Coordinates of C-alpha atoms and ligand atoms in Angstrom, one line a residue:
X1 CA 16.5 -1.4 29.3
X2 CA 13.6 0.7 30.6
X3 CA 15.7 3.9 30.7
X4 CA 17.1 3.5 27.2
X5 CA 16.0 6.3 24.9
X6 CA 14.1 5.3 21.8
X7 CA 14.1 7.5 18.7
X8 CA 11.6 6.8 15.9
X9 CA 12.0 8.3 12.5
X10 CA 8.6 8.6 10.8
X11 CA 5.3 9.3 12.6
X12 CA 2.8 7.2 10.7
X13 CA 1.6 3.6 10.6
X14 CA 4.8 1.7 11.5
X15 CA 6.5 4.4 13.6
X16 CA 3.4 5.3 15.7
X17 CA 2.3 1.7 16.1
X18 CA 5.7 1.0 17.6
X19 CA 5.8 4.1 19.8
X20 CA 2.3 3.5 21.1
X21 CA 3.1 -0.2 21.9
X22 CA 6.2 0.8 23.8
X23 CA 4.3 3.5 25.8
X24 CA 1.6 1.0 26.8
X25 CA 4.2 -1.4 28.1
X26 CA 6.6 1.1 29.6
X27 CA 5.0 4.3 30.9
X28 CA 8.3 5.9 31.7
X29 CA 10.3 5.2 28.6
X30 CA 11.9 8.2 26.9
X31 CA 10.4 8.1 23.3
X32 CA 11.2 10.7 20.7
X33 CA 9.4 10.6 17.3
X34 CA 10.8 12.8 14.5
X35 CA 8.3 13.4 11.6
X36 CA 9.1 15.7 8.7
X37 CA 5.5 16.7 7.9
X38 CA 2.8 18.3 10.2
X39 CA 0.9 15.0 10.7
X40 CA 1.1 11.7 12.6
X41 CA -0.9 8.5 12.5
X42 CA -2.9 9.4 9.4
X43 CA -4.6 7.2 6.9
X44 CA -2.9 7.6 3.5
X45 CA -5.4 4.9 2.4
X46 CA -8.2 7.3 2.9
X47 CA -6.8 10.0 0.7
X48 CA -8.5 9.0 -2.6
X49 CA -11.9 9.2 -0.7
X50 CA -11.0 12.7 0.7
X51 CA -9.8 13.9 -2.7
X52 CA -13.0 12.4 -4.3
X53 CA -15.2 14.3 -1.9
X54 CA -16.6 11.3 -0.1
X55 CA -15.0 12.5 3.1
X56 CA -15.4 16.2 3.9
X57 CA -12.9 16.7 6.7
X58 CA -9.2 15.8 6.4
X59 CA -9.1 15.5 10.2
X60 CA -11.2 12.4 10.0
X61 CA -8.2 10.7 8.3
X62 CA -6.0 11.4 11.4
X63 CA -6.2 8.7 14.0
X64 CA -4.1 10.6 16.5
X65 CA -2.6 14.0 16.2
X66 CA 0.9 15.0 17.4
X67 CA -0.8 16.9 20.3
X68 CA -2.7 13.8 21.4
X69 CA 0.6 11.8 21.4
X70 CA 2.3 14.5 23.4
X71 CA -0.5 15.2 25.9
X72 CA -2.1 11.8 26.4
X73 CA 0.7 9.5 25.7
X74 CA 3.7 11.5 26.8
X75 CA 5.5 10.8 23.6
X76 CA 7.9 13.6 22.5
X77 CA 6.6 14.0 18.9
X78 CA 8.4 16.7 16.9
X79 CA 6.8 17.5 13.6
X80 CA 8.6 19.4 10.8
X81 CA 11.7 17.6 12.0
X82 CA 13.5 15.8 9.2
X83 CA 16.3 13.3 10.0
X84 CA 19.1 13.9 7.5
X85 CA 21.8 11.5 8.9
X86 CA 22.3 8.6 11.2
X87 CA 25.6 7.9 12.8
X88 CA 25.5 4.4 14.2
X89 CA 29.0 4.7 15.7
X90 CA 28.1 7.5 18.1
X91 CA 24.4 6.5 18.1
X92 CA 23.1 10.0 17.1
X93 CA 20.8 11.3 14.4
X94 CA 21.2 14.7 12.7
X95 CA 17.9 16.6 12.3
X96 CA 16.9 19.6 10.2
X97 CA 14.5 21.0 12.8
X98 CA 11.4 23.2 12.3
X99 CA 13.6 26.3 12.2
X100 CA 15.7 24.7 9.4
X101 CA 18.6 24.3 11.9
X102 CA 20.8 21.2 12.0
X103 CA 20.6 19.7 15.5
X104 CA 21.6 16.3 16.8
X105 CA 19.9 13.9 19.2
X106 CA 21.2 10.7 20.8
X107 CA 19.5 7.3 20.8
X108 CA 20.0 4.0 22.5
X109 CA 17.6 2.2 20.2
X110 CA 16.6 3.6 16.8
X111 CA 13.5 2.7 14.7
X112 CA 13.5 3.7 11.1
X113 CA 9.9 4.0 9.8
X114 CA 10.4 6.3 6.9
X115 CA 7.9 4.7 4.5
X116 CA 8.0 4.9 0.7
X117 CA 7.6 7.5 -1.9
X118 CA 5.9 7.5 -5.3
X119 CA 8.2 6.6 -8.2
X120 CA 8.7 9.6 -10.4
X121 CA 10.9 8.9 -13.5
X122 CA 13.3 11.6 -14.6
X123 CA 11.7 12.6 -17.9
X124 CA 11.9 15.6 -20.1
X125 CA 9.8 18.5 -18.9
X126 CA 9.4 17.0 -15.4
X127 CA 9.4 18.9 -12.1
X128 CA 6.5 21.2 -13.1
X129 CA 3.5 22.3 -11.2
X130 CA 0.3 20.2 -11.4
X131 CA 2.1 16.8 -11.3
X132 CA 1.6 14.9 -8.1
X133 CA 2.4 11.6 -6.4
X134 CA 0.6 10.4 -3.3
X135 CA 2.3 9.2 -0.2
X136 CA 1.9 11.3 2.9
X137 CA -1.2 13.1 4.1
X138 CA 0.5 16.3 3.2
X139 CA 0.8 15.1 -0.4
X140 CA -2.9 14.3 -0.5
X141 CA -3.8 17.7 0.9
X142 CA -1.7 19.3 -1.9
X143 CA -3.8 17.5 -4.5
X144 CA -7.1 18.4 -2.9
X145 CA -6.1 22.1 -2.7
X146 CA -4.9 22.1 -6.3
X147 CA -8.3 20.7 -7.5
X148 CA -10.2 23.2 -5.4
X149 CA -8.2 26.2 -6.5
X150 CA -7.4 25.4 -10.1
X151 CA -10.5 23.4 -11.0
X152 CA -8.7 21.3 -13.6
X153 CA -10.9 20.0 -16.4
X154 CA -8.7 17.2 -17.7
X155 CA -6.4 14.9 -15.7
X156 CA -4.1 12.0 -16.6
X157 CA -3.3 9.2 -14.2
X158 CA -0.1 7.5 -15.1
X159 CA 0.0 3.9 -13.8
X160 CA -2.8 1.4 -13.3
X161 CA -2.0 0.1 -9.9
X162 CA -4.5 0.3 -7.1
X163 CA -3.5 3.9 -6.1
X164 CA -3.8 5.1 -9.7
X165 CA -7.2 3.5 -10.1
X166 CA -8.6 4.8 -6.8
X167 CA -7.4 8.2 -7.8
X168 CA -9.0 7.9 -11.3
X169 CA -12.3 7.2 -9.6
X170 CA -11.7 10.2 -7.1
X171 CA -11.1 12.5 -10.0
X172 CA -14.2 11.3 -11.9
X173 CA -16.2 12.0 -8.8
X174 CA -14.9 15.6 -9.0
X175 CA -16.2 15.8 -12.6
X176 CA -12.8 15.9 -14.1
X177 CA -12.3 14.2 -17.5
X178 CA -9.8 11.4 -16.7
X179 CA -7.4 9.5 -18.9
X180 CA -5.3 6.7 -17.6
X181 CA -2.0 5.6 -19.2
X182 CA -0.8 2.1 -18.4
X183 CA 2.3 0.3 -19.7
X184 CA 0.8 -3.1 -19.3
X185 CA -1.9 -4.7 -21.5
X186 CA -4.5 -4.3 -18.7
X187 CA -4.7 -2.2 -15.5
X188 CA -3.7 -3.8 -12.2
X189 CA -0.8 -5.9 -13.2
X190 CA -0.8 -7.6 -9.8
X191 CA -3.7 -9.5 -11.4
X192 CA -3.4 -11.9 -14.4
X193 CA -4.4 -10.0 -17.6
X194 CA -7.7 -12.0 -17.9
X195 CA -8.7 -10.7 -14.5
X196 CA -7.2 -7.2 -15.0
X197 CA -9.4 -6.9 -18.1
X198 CA -12.5 -7.0 -15.9
X199 CA -11.1 -4.0 -14.0
X200 CA -10.2 -2.2 -17.1
X201 CA -13.8 -2.5 -18.2
X202 CA -15.0 -1.2 -14.8
X203 CA -12.9 1.9 -15.4
X204 CA -14.3 2.4 -18.9
X205 CA -17.8 2.1 -17.4
X206 CA -17.2 5.1 -15.2
X207 CA -15.9 7.1 -18.1
X208 CA -12.2 6.8 -17.7
X209 CA -10.4 6.8 -21.1
X210 CA -7.8 4.0 -21.0
X211 CA -4.5 4.1 -23.0
X212 CA -3.1 0.6 -22.4
X213 CA 0.3 -0.7 -23.6
X214 CA 1.4 2.9 -23.6
X215 CA 4.3 4.6 -21.8
X216 CA 4.8 8.1 -20.4
X217 CA 7.8 9.8 -22.2
X218 CA 7.6 13.5 -21.3
X219 CA 5.7 16.4 -19.8
X220 CA 4.6 19.5 -21.6
X221 CA 4.1 22.7 -19.7
X222 CA 3.3 26.4 -20.0
X223 CA 4.6 28.9 -17.5
X224 CA 5.9 26.1 -15.3
X225 CA 2.5 24.3 -15.2
X226 CA 1.7 21.0 -16.8
X227 CA -0.4 21.2 -19.9
X228 CA 0.0 17.7 -21.4
X229 CA 1.8 14.5 -21.1
X230 CA 3.5 12.8 -24.0
X231 CA 3.4 9.0 -24.4
X232 CA 5.1 6.8 -26.9
X233 CA 1.9 7.1 -29.0
X234 CA 0.2 10.4 -28.4
X235 CA -0.1 13.7 -26.6
X236 CA -2.7 13.9 -23.9
X237 CA -3.8 17.4 -22.8
X238 CA -3.9 17.6 -19.0
X239 CA -4.2 20.2 -16.3
X240 CA -3.4 17.7 -13.6
X241 CA -1.2 14.6 -13.6
X242 CA -1.3 11.9 -10.9
X243 CA 1.7 9.5 -10.8
X244 CA 0.7 6.0 -9.8
X245 CA 3.7 4.2 -11.1
X246 CA 4.6 2.3 -7.9
X247 CA 6.7 3.3 -5.0
X248 CA 10.3 3.2 -3.8
X249 CA 11.3 2.6 -0.2
X250 CA 12.7 5.6 1.6
X251 CA 15.9 3.7 2.5
X252 CA 18.6 6.2 1.4
X253 CA 19.1 7.5 5.0
X254 CA 19.7 3.9 6.2
X255 CA 22.0 3.1 3.2
X256 CA 24.1 6.2 3.9
X257 CA 24.5 5.0 7.5
X258 CA 25.9 1.7 6.2
X259 CA 22.7 -0.3 7.1
X260 CA 22.3 -3.3 4.8
X261 CA 19.6 -3.1 2.2
X262 CA 17.8 -6.1 0.6
X263 CA 15.5 -6.8 -2.3
X264 CA 14.1 -3.7 -4.1
X265 CA 16.6 -1.5 -2.2
X266 CA 14.4 -1.8 0.9
X267 CA 16.1 -2.1 4.4
X268 CA 16.9 -5.7 5.3
X269 CA 15.4 -6.8 8.6
X270 CA 15.0 -10.1 10.5
X271 CA 11.7 -11.5 11.7
X272 CA 12.0 -9.3 14.8
X273 CA 12.5 -6.2 12.6
X274 CA 16.2 -5.7 13.5
X275 CA 18.5 -4.4 10.9
X276 CA 22.0 -5.7 10.5
X277 CA 23.3 -2.7 12.4
X278 CA 23.4 -2.8 16.2
X279 CA 20.5 -1.1 18.0
X280 CA 18.8 -0.1 14.8
X281 CA 15.4 -1.4 13.8
X282 CA 13.2 -0.8 10.8
X283 CA 9.5 -1.4 9.9
X284 CA 6.9 -0.5 7.3
X285 CA 7.1 0.5 3.7
X286 CA 10.9 1.1 4.0
X287 CA 11.7 -2.6 4.7
X288 CA 11.8 -5.8 2.7
X289 CA 9.9 -8.9 3.9
X290 CA 9.5 -12.5 2.9
X291 CA 6.9 -14.1 0.6
X292 CA 5.6 -17.1 2.6
X293 CA 4.6 -19.1 -0.5
X294 CA 8.0 -18.9 -2.2
X295 CA 10.1 -18.3 0.9
X296 CA 11.9 -15.6 -1.1
X297 CA 12.6 -12.0 -0.1
X298 CA 9.7 -9.7 -1.2
X299 CA 8.8 -6.1 -1.1
X300 CA 5.3 -4.8 -0.5
X301 CA 4.1 -1.4 0.6
X302 CA 0.8 -1.8 2.5
X303 CA -0.8 -0.3 5.6
X304 CA -1.7 -3.7 7.1
X305 CA 1.9 -4.8 6.9
X306 CA 3.3 -1.5 8.2
X307 CA 1.0 -1.6 11.2
X308 CA 1.8 -5.2 12.1
X309 CA 5.6 -4.6 11.7
X310 CA 5.4 -1.5 13.9
X311 CA 3.7 -3.6 16.6
X312 CA 6.3 -6.3 16.3
X313 CA 9.2 -3.7 16.5
X314 CA 7.5 -2.0 19.4
X315 CA 6.9 -5.3 21.3
X316 CA 10.5 -6.3 20.9
X317 CA 11.7 -2.8 21.8
X318 CA 9.8 -2.9 25.1
X319 CA 11.1 -6.2 26.4
X320 CA 8.6 -8.6 24.7
X321 CA 9.1 -11.1 21.9
X322 CA 7.2 -11.1 18.6
X323 CA 8.0 -11.9 15.0
X324 CA 6.7 -10.9 11.6
X325 CA 6.6 -14.1 9.5
X326 CA 6.1 -12.4 6.1
X327 CA 3.2 -12.0 3.7
X328 CA 1.3 -14.0 1.1
X329 CA 0.6 -11.1 -1.2
X330 CA -2.9 -10.3 -0.1
X331 CA -4.4 -7.0 -1.3
X332 CA -7.9 -5.6 -1.9
X333 CA -9.3 -2.5 -3.6
X334 CA -12.6 -1.0 -4.9
X335 CA -13.1 0.9 -8.1
X336 CA -16.6 2.3 -8.0
X337 CA -18.9 -0.7 -7.7
X338 CA -16.2 -3.2 -8.6
X339 CA -14.3 -4.9 -5.9
X340 CA -10.8 -6.4 -6.6
X341 CA -8.7 -8.7 -4.5
X342 CA -5.7 -11.0 -4.8
X343 CA -3.6 -13.3 -2.7
X344 CA -0.7 -15.7 -3.3
X345 CA 1.1 -15.9 -6.7
X346 CA -0.1 -14.8 -10.1
X347 CA 0.4 -16.9 -13.2
X348 CA 3.4 -14.8 -14.3
X349 CA 5.2 -15.6 -11.0
X350 CA 4.2 -19.3 -11.2
X351 CA 5.7 -19.5 -14.6
X352 CA 8.9 -17.7 -13.6
X353 CA 9.3 -20.0 -10.6
X354 CA 8.6 -23.1 -12.7
X355 CA 5.6 -24.3 -10.8
X356 CA 3.6 -27.2 -12.3
X357 CA 0.2 -25.6 -11.7
X358 CA -3.4 -25.6 -12.8
X359 CA -5.7 -22.5 -12.9
X360 CA -9.5 -22.3 -13.0
X361 CA -11.8 -19.3 -13.4
X362 CA -15.4 -19.4 -12.4
X363 CA -18.2 -16.8 -12.6
X364 CA -21.1 -16.9 -10.2
X365 CA -23.1 -14.6 -7.9
X366 CA -22.2 -12.9 -4.7
X367 CA -25.5 -13.8 -3.1
X368 CA -28.3 -16.3 -3.8
X369 CA -29.4 -15.5 -7.4
X370 CA -32.9 -14.6 -6.3
X371 CA -31.8 -12.4 -3.4
X372 CA -31.9 -8.6 -4.1
X373 CA -28.5 -7.2 -4.8
X374 CA -26.9 -10.4 -6.1
X375 CA -24.1 -9.4 -8.3
X376 CA -21.5 -11.1 -10.5
X377 CA -18.3 -12.4 -9.0
X378 CA -15.3 -13.9 -10.9
X379 CA -12.9 -16.1 -9.0
X380 CA -9.6 -17.3 -10.5
X381 CA -7.7 -19.9 -8.4
X382 CA -4.4 -21.6 -8.9
X383 CA -2.9 -24.7 -7.3
X384 CA 0.1 -27.0 -7.6
X385 CA -0.5 -30.1 -9.6
X386 CA 0.3 -33.3 -7.7
X387 CA 0.3 -31.9 -4.2
X388 CA -2.9 -29.9 -4.7
X389 CA -1.4 -27.0 -2.6
X390 CA -3.3 -23.8 -3.1
X391 CA -1.0 -21.1 -4.7
X392 CA -3.3 -18.1 -5.1
X393 CA -6.5 -16.5 -6.1
X394 CA -7.9 -13.4 -7.6
X395 CA -11.4 -12.0 -7.3
X396 CA -13.2 -9.3 -9.2
X397 CA -16.9 -8.7 -8.5
X398 CA -19.7 -6.6 -7.0
X399 CA -20.4 -5.8 -3.4
X400 CA -19.4 -8.6 -1.1
X401 CA -16.9 -10.2 -3.5
X402 CA -13.5 -9.0 -2.4
X403 CA -13.2 -9.9 1.3
X404 CA -13.7 -13.5 0.3
X405 CA -10.1 -13.4 -0.6
X406 CA -9.3 -13.6 3.2
X407 CA -10.6 -17.2 3.2
X408 CA -8.1 -18.1 0.4
X409 CA -5.3 -16.0 2.1
X410 CA -5.9 -18.0 5.3
X411 CA -5.8 -21.3 3.4
X412 CA -2.6 -20.3 1.4
X413 CA -1.0 -19.2 4.7
X414 CA -1.9 -22.5 6.3
X415 CA -0.5 -24.5 3.3
X416 CA -3.9 -26.0 2.6
X417 CA -4.8 -28.0 -0.5
X418 CA -7.7 -27.3 -2.8
X419 CA -9.5 -30.3 -1.3
X420 CA -9.1 -28.9 2.2
X421 CA -10.7 -25.6 0.9
X422 CA -13.7 -27.5 -0.5
X423 CA -14.1 -29.2 2.9
X424 CA -14.2 -26.0 4.9
X425 CA -17.4 -25.4 6.8
X426 CA -18.2 -22.0 5.4
X427 CA -21.4 -20.1 6.3
X428 CA -24.4 -19.7 4.0
X429 CA -27.6 -17.7 3.9
X430 CA -29.2 -16.1 0.8
X431 CA -28.2 -12.5 1.6
X432 CA -24.5 -13.5 1.9
X433 CA -23.7 -16.1 -0.7
X434 CA -24.9 -18.9 -2.9
X435 CA -25.1 -22.3 -1.1
X436 CA -21.6 -23.0 -2.3
X437 CA -19.5 -20.0 -1.5
X438 CA -17.8 -18.7 -4.8
X439 CA -14.3 -19.6 -3.5
X440 CA -15.5 -23.2 -2.9
X441 CA -17.1 -23.3 -6.3
X442 CA -13.7 -22.3 -7.8
X443 CA -11.9 -24.8 -5.7
X444 CA -14.3 -27.7 -6.8
X445 CA -13.7 -26.9 -10.4
X446 CA -10.0 -26.5 -9.9
X447 CA -9.8 -29.9 -8.2
X448 CA -10.9 -31.6 -11.4
X449 CA -7.7 -30.3 -13.1
X450 CA -5.2 -31.4 -10.5
Ligands
LIG1 C1 -3.3 6.8 -1.9 C2 -2.9 5.7 -1.0 C3 -3.8 4.7 -0.8 C4 -3.5 3.6 0.0 N1 -4.4 2.6 0.3 C5 -4.1 1.5 1.0 C6 -5.0 0.5 1.3 O1 -6.2 0.6 0.9 N2 -4.6 -0.6 2.0 C7 -3.3 -0.7 2.5 O2 -3.0 -1.7 3.2 N3 -2.4 0.2 2.2 C8 -2.7 1.3 1.5 N4 -1.8 2.3 1.2 C9 -0.4 2.1 1.7 C10 -0.2 2.6 3.2 O3 -0.7 3.9 3.3 C11 1.2 2.5 3.5 O4 1.6 1.2 3.3 C12 1.5 2.9 5.0 O5 1.1 4.2 5.2 C13 3.0 2.7 5.3 O6 3.2 3.1 6.6 P1 4.7 3.5 7.0 O7 4.6 4.0 8.4 O8 5.6 2.4 6.7 O9 5.1 4.7 6.0 P2 4.4 6.1 5.8 O10 2.9 6.1 6.0 O11 4.8 6.6 4.5 O12 5.0 7.0 6.9 C14 6.4 7.4 6.9 C15 6.5 8.7 7.6 O13 7.9 9.0 7.7 C16 8.1 10.4 7.4 N5 9.5 10.5 7.1 C17 10.1 10.0 6.0 N6 11.4 10.3 6.0 C18 11.6 11.0 7.1 C19 12.8 11.6 7.6 N7 14.0 11.5 7.0 N8 12.7 12.3 8.8 C20 11.4 12.4 9.4 N9 10.3 11.9 8.9 C21 10.4 11.2 7.8 C22 7.1 10.7 6.4 O14 6.8 12.1 6.3 C23 5.9 9.8 6.7 O15 5.0 10.6 7.5 C24 -2.1 3.4 0.5 C25 -1.2 4.4 0.2 C26 -1.6 5.5 -0.6 C27 -0.5 6.6 -0.8

């Protein structure tokens, strides 16, 4: 096993977590990483803060450069190398190398960690300059350069998910007039609309013009550069368009090689991150996982998940044993001063799955009311009637609000009831929370409805 050659496709969170783990365990293992951009181990999550000018140097978003991997970790990282085909029968990958030449490399074990890409609908007038989606660091650098060189005055963000919202804030910070078009009734449709409404308001408060229940239909351009977007209700002038309409897994390479796909066209893997094809593994945004509340296949594209799955793949590829048990749908974000978090199932999902559930929403303070900096926090919590099992929570509030979701995420993962949550011995001092932590206040109120 130790002499087997490992080839990794994709040099970011999942791919490099795996490669680094293998190197730590097996100093002599032959590891080849193929990455089509110039960068490895970068924080895509940090891009909105770089574009917004809160972080000056793009280098601070790079945890480890290709040179560091080569020189310090003896990992053969080849940037500007794009894998264009996998042949599982002869265990080789075909690569378009940095000279644009097709070459082929053998593997004993292959890890696919190709990530995801922003969804870009095929609409009239598309494919013009000034329209960007964000995924890799290279894509973030392109946006930053465009803003610096072209100094756009008006931007439209299409899509009200967390990437769209973080980008809307970033553009406001660059003094650009920002409009946001969102198909749903409120932004953040991973929240229930009553909670999403609070986030919509937070965006209006920083000057973002919201066009809700509206859909992108076409782009208008002059000399190949975007000048406006057309929705089903109006034309919005725009020198810059950011697409935040969700992502699609980069699974085409796997599909073409006959590797089985699962939900959302993401690569199907088992708990150890093995695909259905011999000696081929996959991890990160390109794979499907399992939702631990429903037990159903699920797709999520998050850095936390990608890093863990990379570690699991790397552990199993270096003789160890580790599994990835799935997710409970936990996510967190911040739009200016407002923190947003969710875990478990939202009401729309509970209704679809025919759960008999109760929901409760409370509003309280993040700290003792008299303590400086106490801000509002709204917690919505759901649980199954009868059993009392916690099913999810959503939090919107000021500083200190969002990370409280981790208490609920832990409780949901453990299959705890609302009563169990009320019984938890959580910490208290005035600078941190009211005597009853807001999640326990929500749980106490919800208990009355079960
Ligand atoms: C703006 C933004 C903000 C985000 N914020 C957060 C956050 O706050 N919290 C969070 O948990 N997650 C966040 N994410 C998501 C997180 O960045 C991703 O989930 C994570 O990067 C996925 O890691 P990955 O390794 O699976 O894929 P990626 O990071 O996409 O890496 C895949 C790599 O594979 C390369 N590649 C693809 N195809 C090929 C090929 N054929 N040949 C060679 N190389 C190839 C790509 O160039 C890329 O470098 C954010 C993402 C974006 C875009």
